[in-house]
């Protein structure tokens, strides 16, 4: 059984650029969530994808967008990068959306630095 | 916004001692979960307690939940150097569960060998 894999591990971008982060969910998990964690803070929910559709969104602007593919892998896209977007981006997968209590399996994250 | 607040923000104890961390939250929950994070990397799920449960055990971990006080505690017994990490509580407050987690600010635990 594989865990959640994120790529790349580290990334440096210039303000105004666009970035795509990738996540492969754990085998058997069809729900993927993305979180942003600023230094010294707890993770903040960005959005969740279930069966290729966005299912819930946190307080993030539209320049944060995502995709989920038929194999349940996912991408996070951020346009017009700002310095405050510098953070650790975490992907988490879970067995299913809806009724039930499940812990999430997190990837190791992508450290994004915007300069 | 942060739903939960962990207390203390930082904790240093000798190896072998017990460590207790507390979490308070603001709204009704489906469940509350505890996660560990080493050196700013990915989070590891430790334990989940449902809103109708009061106490749960897993190995050296003991979690309590008091929904009337909107608080939870995590006890790590017989601490080890490998327990050094940040610990976060996270609440699931959504209607159907498993839709999003709201994390607290974390407790930084240091185990002194």
mmCIF file with all atom_site columns, C-alpha atoms in Angstrom:
data_model
loop_
_atom_site.group_PDB
_atom_site.id
_atom_site.type_symbol
_atom_site.label_atom_id
_atom_site.label_alt_id
_atom_site.label_comp_id
_atom_site.label_asym_id
_atom_site.label_entity_id
_atom_site.label_seq_id
_atom_site.pdbx_PDB_ins_code
_atom_site.Cartn_x
_atom_site.Cartn_y
_atom_site.Cartn_z
_atom_site.occupancy
_atom_site.B_iso_or_equiv
_atom_site.pdbx_formal_charge
_atom_site.auth_seq_id
_atom_site.auth_comp_id
_atom_site.auth_asym_id
_atom_site.auth_atom_id
_atom_site.pdbx_PDB_model_num
ATOM 1   C CA . UNK A 1 1   ? 0.000   0.000  0.000   1.00 0.00 ? 1   UNK A CA 1
ATOM 2   C CA . UNK A 1 2   ? 1.505   3.307  -1.050  1.00 0.00 ? 2   UNK A CA 1
ATOM 3   C CA . UNK A 1 3   ? 1.095   6.541  0.884   1.00 0.00 ? 3   UNK A CA 1
ATOM 4   C CA . UNK A 1 4   ? 0.468   10.029 -0.437  1.00 0.00 ? 4   UNK A CA 1
ATOM 5   C CA . UNK A 1 5   ? 3.177   11.328 -2.724  1.00 0.00 ? 5   UNK A CA 1
ATOM 6   C CA . UNK A 1 6   ? 3.717   15.018 -3.474  1.00 0.00 ? 6   UNK A CA 1
ATOM 7   C CA . UNK A 1 7   ? 5.964   16.685 -6.007  1.00 0.00 ? 7   UNK A CA 1
ATOM 8   C CA . UNK A 1 8   ? 8.093   18.655 -6.129  1.00 0.00 ? 8   UNK A CA 1
ATOM 9   C CA . UNK A 1 9   ? 9.541   18.718 -2.629  1.00 0.00 ? 9   UNK A CA 1
ATOM 10  C CA . UNK A 1 10  ? 10.800  22.278 -2.851  1.00 0.00 ? 10  UNK A CA 1
ATOM 11  C CA . UNK A 1 11  ? 10.088  25.062 -5.295  1.00 0.00 ? 11  UNK A CA 1
ATOM 12  C CA . UNK A 1 12  ? 11.192  28.668 -5.674  1.00 0.00 ? 12  UNK A CA 1
ATOM 13  C CA . UNK A 1 13  ? 9.096   31.001 -7.817  1.00 0.00 ? 13  UNK A CA 1
ATOM 14  C CA . UNK A 1 14  ? 9.032   34.699 -8.585  1.00 0.00 ? 14  UNK A CA 1
ATOM 15  C CA . UNK A 1 15  ? 6.128   36.922 -7.617  1.00 0.00 ? 15  UNK A CA 1
ATOM 16  C CA . UNK A 1 16  ? 3.528   36.979 -10.401 1.00 0.00 ? 16  UNK A CA 1
ATOM 17  C CA . UNK A 1 17  ? 4.405   33.555 -11.749 1.00 0.00 ? 17  UNK A CA 1
ATOM 18  C CA . UNK A 1 18  ? 2.167   30.497 -11.774 1.00 0.00 ? 18  UNK A CA 1
ATOM 19  C CA . UNK A 1 19  ? 2.852   27.163 -10.068 1.00 0.00 ? 19  UNK A CA 1
ATOM 20  C CA . UNK A 1 20  ? 1.432   23.643 -10.244 1.00 0.00 ? 20  UNK A CA 1
ATOM 21  C CA . UNK A 1 21  ? 1.829   21.202 -7.377  1.00 0.00 ? 21  UNK A CA 1
ATOM 22  C CA . UNK A 1 22  ? 1.026   17.508 -7.747  1.00 0.00 ? 22  UNK A CA 1
ATOM 23  C CA . UNK A 1 23  ? -0.305  14.825 -5.443  1.00 0.00 ? 23  UNK A CA 1
ATOM 24  C CA . UNK A 1 24  ? -0.864  11.100 -5.800  1.00 0.00 ? 24  UNK A CA 1
ATOM 25  C CA . UNK A 1 25  ? -3.395  9.838  -3.294  1.00 0.00 ? 25  UNK A CA 1
ATOM 26  C CA . UNK A 1 26  ? -3.086  6.693  -1.251  1.00 0.00 ? 26  UNK A CA 1
ATOM 27  C CA . UNK A 1 27  ? -4.321  3.541  -2.926  1.00 0.00 ? 27  UNK A CA 1
ATOM 28  C CA . UNK A 1 28  ? -8.051  3.091  -2.325  1.00 0.00 ? 28  UNK A CA 1
ATOM 29  C CA . UNK A 1 29  ? -8.624  6.748  -1.392  1.00 0.00 ? 29  UNK A CA 1
ATOM 30  C CA . UNK A 1 30  ? -10.917 8.757  -3.658  1.00 0.00 ? 30  UNK A CA 1
ATOM 31  C CA . UNK A 1 31  ? -10.955 12.062 -1.789  1.00 0.00 ? 31  UNK A CA 1
ATOM 32  C CA . UNK A 1 32  ? -8.090  14.557 -1.886  1.00 0.00 ? 32  UNK A CA 1
ATOM 33  C CA . UNK A 1 33  ? -7.774  17.733 0.156   1.00 0.00 ? 33  UNK A CA 1
ATOM 34  C CA . UNK A 1 34  ? -5.205  20.515 -0.024  1.00 0.00 ? 34  UNK A CA 1
ATOM 35  C CA . UNK A 1 35  ? -3.934  22.562 2.898   1.00 0.00 ? 35  UNK A CA 1
ATOM 36  C CA . UNK A 1 36  ? -1.620  25.555 3.191   1.00 0.00 ? 36  UNK A CA 1
ATOM 37  C CA . UNK A 1 37  ? 0.618   25.797 6.238   1.00 0.00 ? 37  UNK A CA 1
ATOM 38  C CA . UNK A 1 38  ? 2.448   29.049 6.876   1.00 0.00 ? 38  UNK A CA 1
ATOM 39  C CA . UNK A 1 39  ? 5.511   28.969 9.063   1.00 0.00 ? 39  UNK A CA 1
ATOM 40  C CA . UNK A 1 40  ? 4.604   28.482 12.714  1.00 0.00 ? 40  UNK A CA 1
ATOM 41  C CA . UNK A 1 41  ? 0.893   28.019 11.993  1.00 0.00 ? 41  UNK A CA 1
ATOM 42  C CA . UNK A 1 42  ? -1.525  25.133 11.683  1.00 0.00 ? 42  UNK A CA 1
ATOM 43  C CA . UNK A 1 43  ? -2.633  23.957 8.237   1.00 0.00 ? 43  UNK A CA 1
ATOM 44  C CA . UNK A 1 44  ? -5.450  25.906 6.567   1.00 0.00 ? 44  UNK A CA 1
ATOM 45  C CA . UNK A 1 45  ? -7.981  24.141 4.357   1.00 0.00 ? 45  UNK A CA 1
ATOM 46  C CA . UNK A 1 46  ? -7.827  25.230 0.703   1.00 0.00 ? 46  UNK A CA 1
ATOM 47  C CA . UNK A 1 47  ? -10.272 22.838 -0.986  1.00 0.00 ? 47  UNK A CA 1
ATOM 48  C CA . UNK A 1 48  ? -11.261 19.211 -1.379  1.00 0.00 ? 48  UNK A CA 1
ATOM 49  C CA . UNK A 1 49  ? -11.889 17.078 -4.466  1.00 0.00 ? 49  UNK A CA 1
ATOM 50  C CA . UNK A 1 50  ? -14.144 14.058 -4.660  1.00 0.00 ? 50  UNK A CA 1
ATOM 51  C CA . UNK A 1 51  ? -14.757 12.131 -7.886  1.00 0.00 ? 51  UNK A CA 1
ATOM 52  C CA . UNK A 1 52  ? -13.075 14.884 -9.911  1.00 0.00 ? 52  UNK A CA 1
ATOM 53  C CA . UNK A 1 53  ? -15.277 17.677 -8.571  1.00 0.00 ? 53  UNK A CA 1
ATOM 54  C CA . UNK A 1 54  ? -14.524 20.375 -6.030  1.00 0.00 ? 54  UNK A CA 1
ATOM 55  C CA . UNK A 1 55  ? -16.315 19.565 -2.796  1.00 0.00 ? 55  UNK A CA 1
ATOM 56  C CA . UNK A 1 56  ? -15.818 22.407 -0.385  1.00 0.00 ? 56  UNK A CA 1
ATOM 57  C CA . UNK A 1 57  ? -13.471 25.360 -0.387  1.00 0.00 ? 57  UNK A CA 1
ATOM 58  C CA . UNK A 1 58  ? -11.802 27.372 2.301   1.00 0.00 ? 58  UNK A CA 1
ATOM 59  C CA . UNK A 1 59  ? -11.144 31.092 2.424   1.00 0.00 ? 59  UNK A CA 1
ATOM 60  C CA . UNK A 1 60  ? -8.766  31.263 -0.526  1.00 0.00 ? 60  UNK A CA 1
ATOM 61  C CA . UNK A 1 61  ? -9.067  33.472 -3.627  1.00 0.00 ? 61  UNK A CA 1
ATOM 62  C CA . UNK A 1 62  ? -9.955  32.077 -7.076  1.00 0.00 ? 62  UNK A CA 1
ATOM 63  C CA . UNK A 1 63  ? -6.321  32.172 -8.184  1.00 0.00 ? 63  UNK A CA 1
ATOM 64  C CA . UNK A 1 64  ? -6.034  28.965 -6.159  1.00 0.00 ? 64  UNK A CA 1
ATOM 65  C CA . UNK A 1 65  ? -7.547  26.225 -8.287  1.00 0.00 ? 65  UNK A CA 1
ATOM 66  C CA . UNK A 1 66  ? -7.305  22.493 -8.562  1.00 0.00 ? 66  UNK A CA 1
ATOM 67  C CA . UNK A 1 67  ? -8.030  19.351 -10.491 1.00 0.00 ? 67  UNK A CA 1
ATOM 68  C CA . UNK A 1 68  ? -8.611  15.727 -9.658  1.00 0.00 ? 68  UNK A CA 1
ATOM 69  C CA . UNK A 1 69  ? -8.010  13.046 -12.252 1.00 0.00 ? 69  UNK A CA 1
ATOM 70  C CA . UNK A 1 70  ? -9.789  9.704  -12.818 1.00 0.00 ? 70  UNK A CA 1
ATOM 71  C CA . UNK A 1 71  ? -7.018  7.909  -10.938 1.00 0.00 ? 71  UNK A CA 1
ATOM 72  C CA . UNK A 1 72  ? -7.746  10.267 -7.977  1.00 0.00 ? 72  UNK A CA 1
ATOM 73  C CA . UNK A 1 73  ? -4.427  12.095 -8.237  1.00 0.00 ? 73  UNK A CA 1
ATOM 74  C CA . UNK A 1 74  ? -4.706  15.848 -7.959  1.00 0.00 ? 74  UNK A CA 1
ATOM 75  C CA . UNK A 1 75  ? -3.085  19.163 -8.857  1.00 0.00 ? 75  UNK A CA 1
ATOM 76  C CA . UNK A 1 76  ? -3.069  22.490 -7.067  1.00 0.00 ? 76  UNK A CA 1
ATOM 77  C CA . UNK A 1 77  ? -2.546  25.525 -9.275  1.00 0.00 ? 77  UNK A CA 1
ATOM 78  C CA . UNK A 1 78  ? -1.754  28.986 -7.986  1.00 0.00 ? 78  UNK A CA 1
ATOM 79  C CA . UNK A 1 79  ? -1.729  31.937 -10.377 1.00 0.00 ? 79  UNK A CA 1
ATOM 80  C CA . UNK A 1 80  ? -0.233  35.392 -9.897  1.00 0.00 ? 80  UNK A CA 1
ATOM 81  C CA . UNK A 1 81  ? 1.917   34.290 -6.986  1.00 0.00 ? 81  UNK A CA 1
ATOM 82  C CA . UNK A 1 82  ? 2.281   36.645 -4.038  1.00 0.00 ? 82  UNK A CA 1
ATOM 83  C CA . UNK A 1 83  ? 4.966   36.708 -1.374  1.00 0.00 ? 83  UNK A CA 1
ATOM 84  C CA . UNK A 1 84  ? 2.391   35.552 1.203   1.00 0.00 ? 84  UNK A CA 1
ATOM 85  C CA . UNK A 1 85  ? 1.845   32.363 -0.784  1.00 0.00 ? 85  UNK A CA 1
ATOM 86  C CA . UNK A 1 86  ? 5.178   31.138 0.556   1.00 0.00 ? 86  UNK A CA 1
ATOM 87  C CA . UNK A 1 87  ? 4.232   28.130 2.675   1.00 0.00 ? 87  UNK A CA 1
ATOM 88  C CA . UNK A 1 88  ? 4.201   24.365 2.974   1.00 0.00 ? 88  UNK A CA 1
ATOM 89  C CA . UNK A 1 89  ? 1.427   22.904 0.810   1.00 0.00 ? 89  UNK A CA 1
ATOM 90  C CA . UNK A 1 90  ? 0.042   19.633 2.046   1.00 0.00 ? 90  UNK A CA 1
ATOM 91  C CA . UNK A 1 91  ? -2.072  17.118 0.230   1.00 0.00 ? 91  UNK A CA 1
ATOM 92  C CA . UNK A 1 92  ? -4.225  14.676 2.188   1.00 0.00 ? 92  UNK A CA 1
ATOM 93  C CA . UNK A 1 93  ? -6.282  11.737 1.013   1.00 0.00 ? 93  UNK A CA 1
ATOM 94  C CA . UNK A 1 94  ? -9.087  9.847  2.716   1.00 0.00 ? 94  UNK A CA 1
ATOM 95  C CA . UNK A 1 95  ? -11.134 6.763  1.876   1.00 0.00 ? 95  UNK A CA 1
ATOM 96  C CA . UNK A 1 96  ? -14.366 8.465  0.940   1.00 0.00 ? 96  UNK A CA 1
ATOM 97  C CA . UNK A 1 97  ? -16.348 11.619 1.217   1.00 0.00 ? 97  UNK A CA 1
ATOM 98  C CA . UNK A 1 98  ? -19.492 11.735 3.232   1.00 0.00 ? 98  UNK A CA 1
ATOM 99  C CA . UNK A 1 99  ? -20.688 9.902  6.303   1.00 0.00 ? 99  UNK A CA 1
ATOM 100 C CA . UNK A 1 100 ? -17.971 8.340  8.333   1.00 0.00 ? 100 UNK A CA 1
ATOM 101 C CA . UNK A 1 101 ? -15.061 9.239  10.513  1.00 0.00 ? 101 UNK A CA 1
ATOM 102 C CA . UNK A 1 102 ? -11.729 8.844  8.833   1.00 0.00 ? 102 UNK A CA 1
ATOM 103 C CA . UNK A 1 103 ? -8.279  10.067 9.611   1.00 0.00 ? 103 UNK A CA 1
ATOM 104 C CA . UNK A 1 104 ? -6.441  11.644 6.733   1.00 0.00 ? 104 UNK A CA 1
ATOM 105 C CA . UNK A 1 105 ? -3.199  10.436 5.193   1.00 0.00 ? 105 UNK A CA 1
ATOM 106 C CA . UNK A 1 106 ? -0.942  13.383 4.471   1.00 0.00 ? 106 UNK A CA 1
ATOM 107 C CA . UNK A 1 107 ? 1.920   13.685 2.028   1.00 0.00 ? 107 UNK A CA 1
ATOM 108 C CA . UNK A 1 108 ? 5.270   15.191 3.011   1.00 0.00 ? 108 UNK A CA 1
ATOM 109 C CA . UNK A 1 109 ? 4.346   18.487 1.412   1.00 0.00 ? 109 UNK A CA 1
ATOM 110 C CA . UNK A 1 110 ? 5.790   20.920 -1.096  1.00 0.00 ? 110 UNK A CA 1
ATOM 111 C CA . UNK A 1 111 ? 7.720   23.861 0.301   1.00 0.00 ? 111 UNK A CA 1
ATOM 112 C CA . UNK A 1 112 ? 6.969   26.859 -1.928  1.00 0.00 ? 112 UNK A CA 1
ATOM 113 C CA . UNK A 1 113 ? 9.049   29.995 -1.641  1.00 0.00 ? 113 UNK A CA 1
ATOM 114 C CA . UNK A 1 114 ? 7.966   33.103 -3.550  1.00 0.00 ? 114 UNK A CA 1
ATOM 115 C CA . UNK A 1 115 ? 10.641  35.749 -4.034  1.00 0.00 ? 115 UNK A CA 1
ATOM 116 C CA . UNK B 2 1   ? -9.316  31.005 10.750  1.00 0.00 ? 1   UNK B CA 1
ATOM 117 C CA . UNK B 2 2   ? -8.161  28.659 13.484  1.00 0.00 ? 2   UNK B CA 1
ATOM 118 C CA . UNK B 2 3   ? -10.860 26.638 15.203  1.00 0.00 ? 3   UNK B CA 1
ATOM 119 C CA . UNK B 2 4   ? -8.704  25.172 17.878  1.00 0.00 ? 4   UNK B CA 1
ATOM 120 C CA . UNK B 2 5   ? -6.098  26.466 20.222  1.00 0.00 ? 5   UNK B CA 1
ATOM 121 C CA . UNK B 2 6   ? -3.519  24.177 21.724  1.00 0.00 ? 6   UNK B CA 1
ATOM 122 C CA . UNK B 2 7   ? -2.049  24.737 25.118  1.00 0.00 ? 7   UNK B CA 1
ATOM 123 C CA . UNK B 2 8   ? 0.789   24.999 25.898  1.00 0.00 ? 8   UNK B CA 1
ATOM 124 C CA . UNK B 2 9   ? 2.403   26.381 22.749  1.00 0.00 ? 9   UNK B CA 1
ATOM 125 C CA . UNK B 2 10  ? 5.655   24.690 23.725  1.00 0.00 ? 10  UNK B CA 1
ATOM 126 C CA . UNK B 2 11  ? 6.521   21.920 26.183  1.00 0.00 ? 11  UNK B CA 1
ATOM 127 C CA . UNK B 2 12  ? 9.879   20.449 27.208  1.00 0.00 ? 12  UNK B CA 1
ATOM 128 C CA . UNK B 2 13  ? 10.088  17.344 29.380  1.00 0.00 ? 13  UNK B CA 1
ATOM 129 C CA . UNK B 2 14  ? 12.591  14.664 30.319  1.00 0.00 ? 14  UNK B CA 1
ATOM 130 C CA . UNK B 2 15  ? 12.512  11.372 28.486  1.00 0.00 ? 15  UNK B CA 1
ATOM 131 C CA . UNK B 2 16  ? 10.288  8.913  30.310  1.00 0.00 ? 16  UNK B CA 1
ATOM 132 C CA . UNK B 2 17  ? 7.943   11.552 31.682  1.00 0.00 ? 17  UNK B CA 1
ATOM 133 C CA . UNK B 2 18  ? 4.358   11.993 30.530  1.00 0.00 ? 18  UNK B CA 1
ATOM 134 C CA . UNK B 2 19  ? 3.345   14.842 28.240  1.00 0.00 ? 19  UNK B CA 1
ATOM 135 C CA . UNK B 2 20  ? -0.091  16.417 28.242  1.00 0.00 ? 20  UNK B CA 1
ATOM 136 C CA . UNK B 2 21  ? -1.382  18.794 25.591  1.00 0.00 ? 21  UNK B CA 1
ATOM 137 C CA . UNK B 2 22  ? -4.747  20.488 25.556  1.00 0.00 ? 22  UNK B CA 1
ATOM 138 C CA . UNK B 2 23  ? -6.970  21.705 22.756  1.00 0.00 ? 23  UNK B CA 1
ATOM 139 C CA . UNK B 2 24  ? -9.969  23.982 22.873  1.00 0.00 ? 24  UNK B CA 1
ATOM 140 C CA . UNK B 2 25  ? -12.387 24.575 20.017  1.00 0.00 ? 25  UNK B CA 1
ATOM 141 C CA . UNK B 2 26  ? -15.329 26.802 19.303  1.00 0.00 ? 26  UNK B CA 1
ATOM 142 C CA . UNK B 2 27  ? -18.141 24.993 17.474  1.00 0.00 ? 27  UNK B CA 1
ATOM 143 C CA . UNK B 2 28  ? -19.885 21.611 17.519  1.00 0.00 ? 28  UNK B CA 1
ATOM 144 C CA . UNK B 2 29  ? -17.869 18.777 16.031  1.00 0.00 ? 29  UNK B CA 1
ATOM 145 C CA . UNK B 2 30  ? -18.326 15.408 14.334  1.00 0.00 ? 30  UNK B CA 1
ATOM 146 C CA . UNK B 2 31  ? -14.964 14.246 15.569  1.00 0.00 ? 31  UNK B CA 1
ATOM 147 C CA . UNK B 2 32  ? -11.626 15.543 16.798  1.00 0.00 ? 32  UNK B CA 1
ATOM 148 C CA . UNK B 2 33  ? -8.295  14.239 15.569  1.00 0.00 ? 33  UNK B CA 1
ATOM 149 C CA . UNK B 2 34  ? -4.700  14.581 16.709  1.00 0.00 ? 34  UNK B CA 1
ATOM 150 C CA . UNK B 2 35  ? -1.778  14.757 14.299  1.00 0.00 ? 35  UNK B CA 1
ATOM 151 C CA . UNK B 2 36  ? 1.996   14.831 14.719  1.00 0.00 ? 36  UNK B CA 1
ATOM 152 C CA . UNK B 2 37  ? 4.357   16.798 12.490  1.00 0.00 ? 37  UNK B CA 1
ATOM 153 C CA . UNK B 2 38  ? 8.110   16.339 12.447  1.00 0.00 ? 38  UNK B CA 1
ATOM 154 C CA . UNK B 2 39  ? 10.329  19.220 11.347  1.00 0.00 ? 39  UNK B CA 1
ATOM 155 C CA . UNK B 2 40  ? 7.706   21.004 9.235   1.00 0.00 ? 40  UNK B CA 1
ATOM 156 C CA . UNK B 2 41  ? 6.993   18.012 7.017   1.00 0.00 ? 41  UNK B CA 1
ATOM 157 C CA . UNK B 2 42  ? 3.839   15.959 6.521   1.00 0.00 ? 42  UNK B CA 1
ATOM 158 C CA . UNK B 2 43  ? 1.332   15.293 9.273   1.00 0.00 ? 43  UNK B CA 1
ATOM 159 C CA . UNK B 2 44  ? 0.841   11.833 10.719  1.00 0.00 ? 44  UNK B CA 1
ATOM 160 C CA . UNK B 2 45  ? -2.609  10.853 11.968  1.00 0.00 ? 45  UNK B CA 1
ATOM 161 C CA . UNK B 2 46  ? -2.416  9.679  15.576  1.00 0.00 ? 46  UNK B CA 1
ATOM 162 C CA . UNK B 2 47  ? -5.944  9.166  16.840  1.00 0.00 ? 47  UNK B CA 1
ATOM 163 C CA . UNK B 2 48  ? -9.561  10.124 16.162  1.00 0.00 ? 48  UNK B CA 1
ATOM 164 C CA . UNK B 2 49  ? -12.248 10.525 18.814  1.00 0.00 ? 49  UNK B CA 1
ATOM 165 C CA . UNK B 2 50  ? -15.909 10.859 17.899  1.00 0.00 ? 50  UNK B CA 1
ATOM 166 C CA . UNK B 2 51  ? -18.186 13.452 19.447  1.00 0.00 ? 51  UNK B CA 1
ATOM 167 C CA . UNK B 2 52  ? -20.068 10.768 21.402  1.00 0.00 ? 52  UNK B CA 1
ATOM 168 C CA . UNK B 2 53  ? -16.886 9.317  22.884  1.00 0.00 ? 53  UNK B CA 1
ATOM 169 C CA . UNK B 2 54  ? -15.204 10.578 26.039  1.00 0.00 ? 54  UNK B CA 1
ATOM 170 C CA . UNK B 2 55  ? -11.888 8.726  26.059  1.00 0.00 ? 55  UNK B CA 1
ATOM 171 C CA . UNK B 2 56  ? -9.810  6.713  23.651  1.00 0.00 ? 56  UNK B CA 1
ATOM 172 C CA . UNK B 2 57  ? -6.489  4.883  23.881  1.00 0.00 ? 57  UNK B CA 1
ATOM 173 C CA . UNK B 2 58  ? -3.906  3.886  21.287  1.00 0.00 ? 58  UNK B CA 1
ATOM 174 C CA . UNK B 2 59  ? -0.620  2.493  22.523  1.00 0.00 ? 59  UNK B CA 1
ATOM 175 C CA . UNK B 2 60  ? 1.019   5.194  24.655  1.00 0.00 ? 60  UNK B CA 1
ATOM 176 C CA . UNK B 2 61  ? -1.603  7.757  23.629  1.00 0.00 ? 61  UNK B CA 1
ATOM 177 C CA . UNK B 2 62  ? -4.694  8.659  25.587  1.00 0.00 ? 62  UNK B CA 1
ATOM 178 C CA . UNK B 2 63  ? -7.193  11.202 24.303  1.00 0.00 ? 63  UNK B CA 1
ATOM 179 C CA . UNK B 2 64  ? -10.103 12.669 26.199  1.00 0.00 ? 64  UNK B CA 1
ATOM 180 C CA . UNK B 2 65  ? -12.952 14.770 24.869  1.00 0.00 ? 65  UNK B CA 1
ATOM 181 C CA . UNK B 2 66  ? -15.291 17.029 26.816  1.00 0.00 ? 66  UNK B CA 1
ATOM 182 C CA . UNK B 2 67  ? -17.888 18.398 24.421  1.00 0.00 ? 67  UNK B CA 1
ATOM 183 C CA . UNK B 2 68  ? -19.552 20.468 27.143  1.00 0.00 ? 68  UNK B CA 1
ATOM 184 C CA . UNK B 2 69  ? -16.303 22.386 27.597  1.00 0.00 ? 69  UNK B CA 1
ATOM 185 C CA . UNK B 2 70  ? -15.328 22.100 23.935  1.00 0.00 ? 70  UNK B CA 1
ATOM 186 C CA . UNK B 2 71  ? -11.934 20.755 24.885  1.00 0.00 ? 71  UNK B CA 1
ATOM 187 C CA . UNK B 2 72  ? -9.706  17.744 24.374  1.00 0.00 ? 72  UNK B CA 1
ATOM 188 C CA . UNK B 2 73  ? -6.431  16.536 25.809  1.00 0.00 ? 73  UNK B CA 1
ATOM 189 C CA . UNK B 2 74  ? -3.703  14.307 24.456  1.00 0.00 ? 74  UNK B CA 1
ATOM 190 C CA . UNK B 2 75  ? -1.549  12.375 26.913  1.00 0.00 ? 75  UNK B CA 1
ATOM 191 C CA . UNK B 2 76  ? 1.655   10.696 25.785  1.00 0.00 ? 76  UNK B CA 1
ATOM 192 C CA . UNK B 2 77  ? 2.970   8.344  28.432  1.00 0.00 ? 77  UNK B CA 1
ATOM 193 C CA . UNK B 2 78  ? 6.586   7.277  28.933  1.00 0.00 ? 78  UNK B CA 1
ATOM 194 C CA . UNK B 2 79  ? 7.862   9.810  26.396  1.00 0.00 ? 79  UNK B CA 1
ATOM 195 C CA . UNK B 2 80  ? 10.743  9.011  24.056  1.00 0.00 ? 80  UNK B CA 1
ATOM 196 C CA . UNK B 2 81  ? 13.165  11.215 22.146  1.00 0.00 ? 81  UNK B CA 1
ATOM 197 C CA . UNK B 2 82  ? 11.351  10.208 18.940  1.00 0.00 ? 82  UNK B CA 1
ATOM 198 C CA . UNK B 2 83  ? 8.191   11.889 20.274  1.00 0.00 ? 83  UNK B CA 1
ATOM 199 C CA . UNK B 2 84  ? 9.830   15.293 19.717  1.00 0.00 ? 84  UNK B CA 1
ATOM 200 C CA . UNK B 2 85  ? 7.530   16.985 17.199  1.00 0.00 ? 85  UNK B CA 1
ATOM 201 C CA . UNK B 2 86  ? 4.659   19.448 16.841  1.00 0.00 ? 86  UNK B CA 1
ATOM 202 C CA . UNK B 2 87  ? 1.223   18.156 17.754  1.00 0.00 ? 87  UNK B CA 1
ATOM 203 C CA . UNK B 2 88  ? -1.986  19.531 16.270  1.00 0.00 ? 88  UNK B CA 1
ATOM 204 C CA . UNK B 2 89  ? -5.600  18.963 17.095  1.00 0.00 ? 89  UNK B CA 1
ATOM 205 C CA . UNK B 2 90  ? -8.039  19.145 14.193  1.00 0.00 ? 90  UNK B CA 1
ATOM 206 C CA . UNK B 2 91  ? -11.809 19.246 14.244  1.00 0.00 ? 91  UNK B CA 1
ATOM 207 C CA . UNK B 2 92  ? -14.282 17.951 11.689  1.00 0.00 ? 92  UNK B CA 1
ATOM 208 C CA . UNK B 2 93  ? -17.256 20.267 11.924  1.00 0.00 ? 93  UNK B CA 1
ATOM 209 C CA . UNK B 2 94  ? -18.974 19.571 8.615   1.00 0.00 ? 94  UNK B CA 1
ATOM 210 C CA . UNK B 2 95  ? -22.493 18.264 8.178   1.00 0.00 ? 95  UNK B CA 1
ATOM 211 C CA . UNK B 2 96  ? -21.636 14.879 6.727   1.00 0.00 ? 96  UNK B CA 1
ATOM 212 C CA . UNK B 2 97  ? -18.130 14.373 8.007   1.00 0.00 ? 97  UNK B CA 1
ATOM 213 C CA . UNK B 2 98  ? -14.835 13.929 6.216   1.00 0.00 ? 98  UNK B CA 1
ATOM 214 C CA . UNK B 2 99  ? -15.136 17.123 4.237   1.00 0.00 ? 99  UNK B CA 1
ATOM 215 C CA . UNK B 2 100 ? -12.502 19.323 5.828   1.00 0.00 ? 100 UNK B CA 1
ATOM 216 C CA . UNK B 2 101 ? -10.459 19.672 8.990   1.00 0.00 ? 101 UNK B CA 1
ATOM 217 C CA . UNK B 2 102 ? -9.855  22.839 10.954  1.00 0.00 ? 102 UNK B CA 1
ATOM 218 C CA . UNK B 2 103 ? -6.514  22.784 12.715  1.00 0.00 ? 103 UNK B CA 1
ATOM 219 C CA . UNK B 2 104 ? -5.283  24.457 15.837  1.00 0.00 ? 104 UNK B CA 1
ATOM 220 C CA . UNK B 2 105 ? -2.020  26.295 16.210  1.00 0.00 ? 105 UNK B CA 1
ATOM 221 C CA . UNK B 2 106 ? -0.062  23.342 17.578  1.00 0.00 ? 106 UNK B CA 1
ATOM 222 C CA . UNK B 2 107 ? 2.080   22.409 20.575  1.00 0.00 ? 107 UNK B CA 1
ATOM 223 C CA . UNK B 2 108 ? 5.819   22.059 20.059  1.00 0.00 ? 108 UNK B CA 1
ATOM 224 C CA . UNK B 2 109 ? 6.965   19.107 22.213  1.00 0.00 ? 109 UNK B CA 1
ATOM 225 C CA . UNK B 2 110 ? 10.660  18.578 22.996  1.00 0.00 ? 110 UNK B CA 1
ATOM 226 C CA . UNK B 2 111 ? 11.792  15.428 24.776  1.00 0.00 ? 111 UNK B CA 1
ATOM 227 C CA . UNK B 2 112 ? 15.131  15.862 26.534  1.00 0.00 ? 112 UNK B CA 1
ATOM 228 C CA . UNK B 2 113 ? 17.205  12.637 26.555  1.00 0.00 ? 113 UNK B CA 1
#
